[in-house]
Short mmCIF file of C-alpha atoms in Angstrom, two decimals:
data_model
loop_
_atom_site.label_atom_id
_atom_site.label_comp_id
_atom_site.label_asym_id
_atom_site.label_seq_id
_atom_site.Cartn_x
_atom_site.Cartn_y
_atom_site.Cartn_z
CA MET A 1 -144.47 -22.88 35.56
CA ASP A 2 -145.59 -19.30 34.92
CA ILE A 3 -147.72 -18.35 37.95
CA SER A 4 -148.95 -15.16 36.28
CA ALA A 5 -150.29 -17.18 33.34
CA LEU A 6 -152.17 -19.49 35.72
CA ILE A 7 -153.67 -16.52 37.57
CA TYR A 8 -154.66 -15.01 34.22
CA ALA A 9 -156.33 -18.30 33.25
CA LEU A 10 -158.16 -18.44 36.58
CA ILE A 11 -159.46 -14.89 36.18
CA LEU A 12 -160.62 -15.48 32.61
CA GLY A 13 -162.23 -18.78 33.62
CA VAL A 14 -164.25 -16.92 36.25
CA VAL A 15 -165.12 -14.12 33.81
CA GLN A 16 -166.18 -16.59 31.10
CA GLY A 17 -168.18 -18.74 33.50
CA ILE A 18 -170.12 -15.73 34.78
CA THR A 19 -170.60 -13.68 31.63
CA GLU A 20 -171.29 -16.49 29.14
CA PHE A 21 -174.61 -17.12 30.86
CA LEU A 22 -175.52 -13.75 32.36
CA PRO A 23 -176.87 -11.22 29.80
CA VAL A 24 -173.84 -8.94 30.11
CA SER A 25 -171.67 -10.12 27.16
CA SER A 26 -168.85 -12.59 27.72
CA SER A 27 -166.99 -11.37 24.63
CA ALA A 28 -166.99 -7.78 25.90
CA HIS A 29 -165.63 -8.82 29.30
CA LEU A 30 -162.99 -11.13 27.83
CA ILE A 31 -161.88 -8.34 25.48
CA ILE A 32 -161.71 -5.90 28.40
CA VAL A 33 -159.82 -8.27 30.73
CA SER A 34 -157.42 -9.31 27.97
CA TRP A 35 -156.87 -5.67 27.07
CA PHE A 36 -156.09 -4.71 30.67
CA PHE A 37 -153.77 -7.67 31.26
CA GLN A 38 -151.96 -8.11 27.97
CA GLY A 39 -153.58 -6.09 25.21
CA ASP A 40 -153.63 -9.03 22.79
CA THR A 41 -155.73 -12.06 21.92
CA LEU A 42 -156.28 -14.99 24.27
CA PRO A 43 -153.68 -17.79 24.35
CA LEU A 44 -154.80 -20.70 22.19
CA SER A 45 -155.01 -23.23 25.04
CA LEU A 46 -157.10 -20.86 27.13
CA ASN A 47 -159.44 -20.08 24.25
CA VAL A 48 -160.04 -23.82 23.76
CA ALA A 49 -160.56 -24.39 27.49
CA LEU A 50 -163.15 -21.63 27.86
CA HIS A 51 -165.22 -22.83 24.90
CA ILE A 52 -165.29 -26.44 26.11
CA GLY A 53 -165.80 -25.51 29.76
CA THR A 54 -168.96 -23.47 29.19
CA LEU A 55 -170.35 -26.23 26.95
CA VAL A 56 -169.81 -28.82 29.70
CA ALA A 57 -171.46 -26.49 32.24
CA VAL A 58 -174.70 -26.20 30.27
CA LEU A 59 -174.75 -29.94 29.52
CA ILE A 60 -174.43 -30.75 33.21
CA TYR A 61 -176.96 -28.22 34.47
CA PHE A 62 -179.66 -29.15 31.96
CA LYS A 63 -179.03 -32.89 31.98
CA LYS A 64 -182.73 -33.59 32.68
CA ASP A 65 -183.73 -31.60 29.60
CA TRP A 66 -181.23 -33.48 27.43
CA TRP A 67 -182.48 -36.84 28.76
CA ALA A 68 -186.08 -35.76 28.03
CA ILE A 69 -185.13 -34.81 24.48
CA ALA A 70 -183.24 -38.07 23.93
CA ASP A 71 -186.13 -40.09 25.39
CA GLY A 72 -188.63 -38.22 23.21
CA VAL A 73 -186.60 -38.85 20.07
CA LEU A 74 -186.25 -42.55 20.94
CA LYS A 75 -190.00 -42.93 21.54
CA ALA A 76 -190.78 -41.04 18.33
CA ALA A 77 -188.52 -43.39 16.38
CA THR A 78 -189.65 -46.66 17.98
CA LYS A 79 -193.24 -46.04 19.10
CA LYS A 80 -194.23 -43.12 16.85
CA GLU A 81 -195.09 -41.11 19.96
CA LYS A 82 -195.05 -37.35 19.71
CA SER A 83 -193.75 -35.20 22.54
CA PHE A 84 -192.97 -31.54 23.10
CA SER A 85 -189.27 -32.33 23.56
CA SER A 86 -188.86 -34.27 20.32
CA HIS A 87 -191.30 -32.49 18.01
CA VAL A 88 -191.10 -28.86 19.15
CA LEU A 89 -188.19 -28.11 21.47
CA LEU A 90 -185.49 -30.00 19.56
CA PRO A 91 -186.58 -28.78 16.09
CA GLY A 92 -186.87 -25.26 17.50
CA MET A 93 -183.30 -25.47 18.80
CA ILE A 94 -181.99 -26.86 15.50
CA ILE A 95 -183.74 -24.29 13.32
CA GLY A 96 -182.88 -21.53 15.77
CA SER A 97 -179.20 -22.42 15.48
CA ILE A 98 -179.11 -21.98 11.70
CA PRO A 99 -178.86 -18.15 11.46
CA ALA A 100 -175.87 -17.84 13.82
CA GLY A 101 -174.28 -20.96 12.33
CA VAL A 102 -174.46 -19.70 8.75
CA ILE A 103 -173.33 -16.15 9.57
CA GLY A 104 -170.59 -17.43 11.86
CA LEU A 105 -169.17 -19.80 9.25
CA LEU A 106 -169.24 -17.17 6.49
CA TRP A 107 -168.14 -14.03 8.32
CA LYS A 108 -166.82 -14.96 11.79
CA ASP A 109 -163.25 -13.84 11.08
CA GLU A 110 -164.36 -10.57 9.49
CA ILE A 111 -166.70 -9.81 12.40
CA GLU A 112 -163.99 -10.47 14.99
CA ARG A 113 -161.41 -8.46 13.07
CA PHE A 114 -163.69 -5.45 12.66
CA PHE A 115 -165.50 -5.38 16.01
CA HIS A 116 -163.03 -7.01 18.44
CA ASN A 117 -161.86 -3.95 20.39
CA PRO A 118 -162.82 -2.28 23.69
CA GLY A 119 -163.86 0.94 21.97
CA PHE A 120 -166.58 -0.69 19.90
CA VAL A 121 -168.20 -2.94 22.52
CA VAL A 122 -169.39 0.18 24.37
CA TYR A 123 -172.27 0.62 21.94
CA PRO A 124 -173.83 -2.88 21.91
CA LEU A 125 -173.40 -3.03 25.69
CA ALA A 126 -175.50 0.10 26.17
CA ILE A 127 -178.05 -0.49 23.39
CA VAL A 128 -178.93 -4.06 24.39
CA GLY A 129 -178.97 -3.03 28.05
CA VAL A 130 -181.59 -0.36 27.43
CA ALA A 131 -183.57 -2.74 25.19
CA LEU A 132 -183.59 -5.44 27.91
CA TRP A 133 -184.97 -2.99 30.44
CA LEU A 134 -187.67 -1.57 28.14
CA VAL A 135 -188.85 -4.91 26.80
CA ASP A 136 -188.96 -6.53 30.24
CA LEU A 137 -190.91 -3.54 31.53
CA LYS A 138 -193.41 -3.22 28.69
CA VAL A 139 -194.02 -6.70 27.20
CA PRO A 140 -196.49 -8.89 29.16
CA ALA A 141 -195.14 -12.31 30.16
CA LYS A 142 -198.00 -14.55 29.03
CA ARG A 143 -196.19 -17.61 27.69
CA SER A 144 -194.16 -20.45 29.21
CA LEU A 145 -191.63 -22.73 27.56
CA GLN A 146 -194.39 -25.25 26.82
CA ASP A 147 -195.96 -22.64 24.51
CA LEU A 148 -192.85 -22.58 22.31
CA SER A 149 -193.28 -23.13 18.58
CA ILE A 150 -190.70 -23.92 15.92
CA ARG A 151 -191.29 -20.41 14.54
CA ASP A 152 -190.40 -18.98 17.97
CA GLY A 153 -187.19 -20.98 17.91
CA PHE A 154 -186.21 -19.48 14.57
CA LEU A 155 -187.01 -15.92 15.67
CA VAL A 156 -184.98 -16.26 18.87
CA GLY A 157 -182.26 -17.78 16.68
CA LEU A 158 -182.19 -14.57 14.62
CA ALA A 159 -181.59 -12.67 17.85
CA GLN A 160 -178.79 -15.11 18.67
CA ALA A 161 -177.12 -14.34 15.34
CA CYS A 162 -176.90 -10.66 16.36
CA ALA A 163 -174.75 -11.75 19.31
CA LEU A 164 -171.87 -12.55 16.95
CA ILE A 165 -171.13 -8.84 17.35
CA PRO A 166 -168.97 -8.49 20.51
CA GLY A 167 -170.71 -6.65 23.30
CA THR A 168 -174.19 -7.83 22.36
CA SER A 169 -174.28 -10.97 24.57
CA ARG A 170 -175.66 -14.25 23.29
CA SER A 171 -177.80 -14.79 26.36
CA GLY A 172 -178.80 -11.12 26.39
CA ALA A 173 -179.94 -11.22 22.77
CA THR A 174 -181.83 -14.50 23.10
CA ILE A 175 -183.49 -13.59 26.41
CA LEU A 176 -184.49 -10.30 24.81
CA GLY A 177 -185.89 -12.21 21.82
CA GLY A 178 -187.84 -14.54 24.09
CA ARG A 179 -189.30 -11.68 26.11
CA LEU A 180 -190.30 -9.86 22.91
CA LEU A 181 -192.29 -12.97 21.99
CA GLY A 182 -194.10 -12.82 25.33
CA PHE A 183 -192.31 -15.60 27.20
CA ASP A 184 -191.90 -15.22 30.94
CA ARG A 185 -188.40 -14.43 32.19
CA GLU A 186 -187.50 -17.91 33.40
CA SER A 187 -188.73 -19.57 30.18
CA ALA A 188 -186.87 -17.03 28.03
CA ALA A 189 -183.68 -17.65 30.01
CA ARG A 190 -184.06 -21.45 29.96
CA PHE A 191 -184.59 -21.56 26.19
CA SER A 192 -181.67 -19.17 25.79
CA PHE A 193 -179.37 -21.71 27.46
CA LEU A 194 -180.77 -24.68 25.55
CA LEU A 195 -180.56 -22.85 22.22
CA GLY A 196 -177.02 -21.78 23.00
CA THR A 197 -175.81 -25.36 23.40
CA PRO A 198 -175.41 -26.07 19.64
CA ALA A 199 -173.57 -22.74 19.28
CA MET A 200 -171.25 -23.66 22.16
CA LEU A 201 -170.77 -27.12 20.66
CA GLY A 202 -169.93 -25.56 17.30
CA ALA A 203 -167.39 -23.22 18.92
CA ALA A 204 -165.84 -26.16 20.77
CA LEU A 205 -165.65 -28.24 17.58
CA LEU A 206 -163.93 -25.39 15.75
CA GLU A 207 -161.26 -25.55 18.43
CA ALA A 208 -161.08 -29.38 18.42
CA LYS A 209 -158.03 -29.44 16.17
CA ASN A 210 -156.17 -27.46 18.80
CA ILE A 211 -157.07 -29.65 21.79
CA SER A 212 -154.11 -32.01 21.48
CA GLN A 213 -151.57 -29.19 21.62
CA SER A 214 -153.42 -27.58 24.54
CA LEU A 215 -153.47 -30.64 26.82
CA SER A 216 -149.88 -30.17 27.89
CA ASP A 217 -150.52 -26.60 29.05
CA PRO A 218 -151.63 -26.17 32.72
CA VAL A 219 -153.45 -23.01 31.61
CA PHE A 220 -155.94 -25.22 29.74
CA TYR A 221 -156.98 -27.12 32.88
CA ILE A 222 -157.27 -24.02 35.05
CA GLY A 223 -159.50 -22.27 32.51
CA PHE A 224 -161.51 -25.42 31.79
CA VAL A 225 -162.36 -26.37 35.37
CA THR A 226 -162.96 -22.81 36.50
CA SER A 227 -165.35 -22.03 33.64
CA ILE A 228 -167.35 -25.22 34.35
CA ILE A 229 -167.79 -24.58 38.08
CA VAL A 230 -168.51 -20.87 37.75
CA GLY A 231 -170.73 -21.50 34.71
CA ILE A 232 -173.00 -23.92 36.59
CA LEU A 233 -173.32 -21.45 39.48
CA SER A 234 -174.08 -18.62 37.04
CA ILE A 235 -176.86 -20.54 35.27
CA HIS A 236 -178.53 -21.33 38.58
CA PHE A 237 -178.16 -17.75 39.78
CA LEU A 238 -179.66 -16.27 36.61
CA LEU A 239 -182.70 -18.55 36.53
CA GLU A 240 -183.48 -17.77 40.16
CA PHE A 241 -182.67 -14.06 39.93
CA VAL A 242 -184.74 -13.21 36.83
CA LYS A 243 -187.70 -15.13 38.23
CA ARG A 244 -187.70 -12.93 41.34
CA PHE A 245 -186.24 -9.59 40.22
CA GLY A 246 -186.38 -9.33 36.42
CA LEU A 247 -183.74 -7.99 34.06
CA ALA A 248 -183.35 -4.38 35.21
CA ALA A 249 -180.17 -5.04 37.23
CA PHE A 250 -178.40 -6.48 34.19
CA ALA A 251 -179.55 -3.56 32.05
CA ILE A 252 -178.18 -1.07 34.57
CA TYR A 253 -174.90 -2.97 34.85
CA ARG A 254 -174.46 -2.98 31.06
CA VAL A 255 -175.04 0.75 30.78
CA ILE A 256 -172.68 1.56 33.68
CA LEU A 257 -170.01 -0.71 32.17
CA ALA A 258 -170.45 0.90 28.75
CA ILE A 259 -170.08 4.42 30.17
CA SER A 260 -167.04 3.44 32.26
CA LEU A 261 -165.39 1.72 29.32
CA PHE A 262 -166.06 4.69 27.05
CA PHE A 263 -164.05 6.98 29.32
CA LEU A 264 -161.30 4.40 29.90
CA VAL A 265 -160.53 3.83 26.23
CA ASN A 266 -160.97 7.41 25.03
#
């Protein structure tokens, strides 16, 4: 058993679990860590584990929301009852997932090939960081999640599509989109996680064909379990943190990381 590979999996599981949900860009951090450790792409089994682990984390943490959606859909089908979960939230999530889904299916490989390097991620890290700070500072938070419309879901989904560019951050882009639409910080973050679930599911399904060959690799289980545990803790931390302190700390972190990375790779 290669101990160094297991340690590498543990580190990347922690990095993925934290940065997938915090608005600091998981792709940028995984690129950076991989570059420092090996300088090449992630092992297949670890890539599969991280995708599935973060999906499981969000399913577990928001289990009440998923039960509410399922209950709303069942009541709509059997009793013709309308609810926010079945007639607004779920359609908003579905429609909001279309932009990233279409762009990802058509150009995912080209995007990764062109942008997947430490030198490039400097720019989205800094730009989105500054935008998070300015928008959170200037845009009044007048709306809660219950004020969501299907149109809002689509607009936040357009922001999510921008996160296909490494360094942008899916949660950063969608929280930014939610705040631009006037949602309070906690509501913007909560919808960001819910909207991200179909994207995480899609990423996991794309790796499904590789699951069988990954199950014999201990690296898979280390990355999988670590990303679940750390992911759940990260979701809870973010929801509580932004409610009390806002987004400035994440903006500052992104800019500092971008500047540091610029000097490291140049």
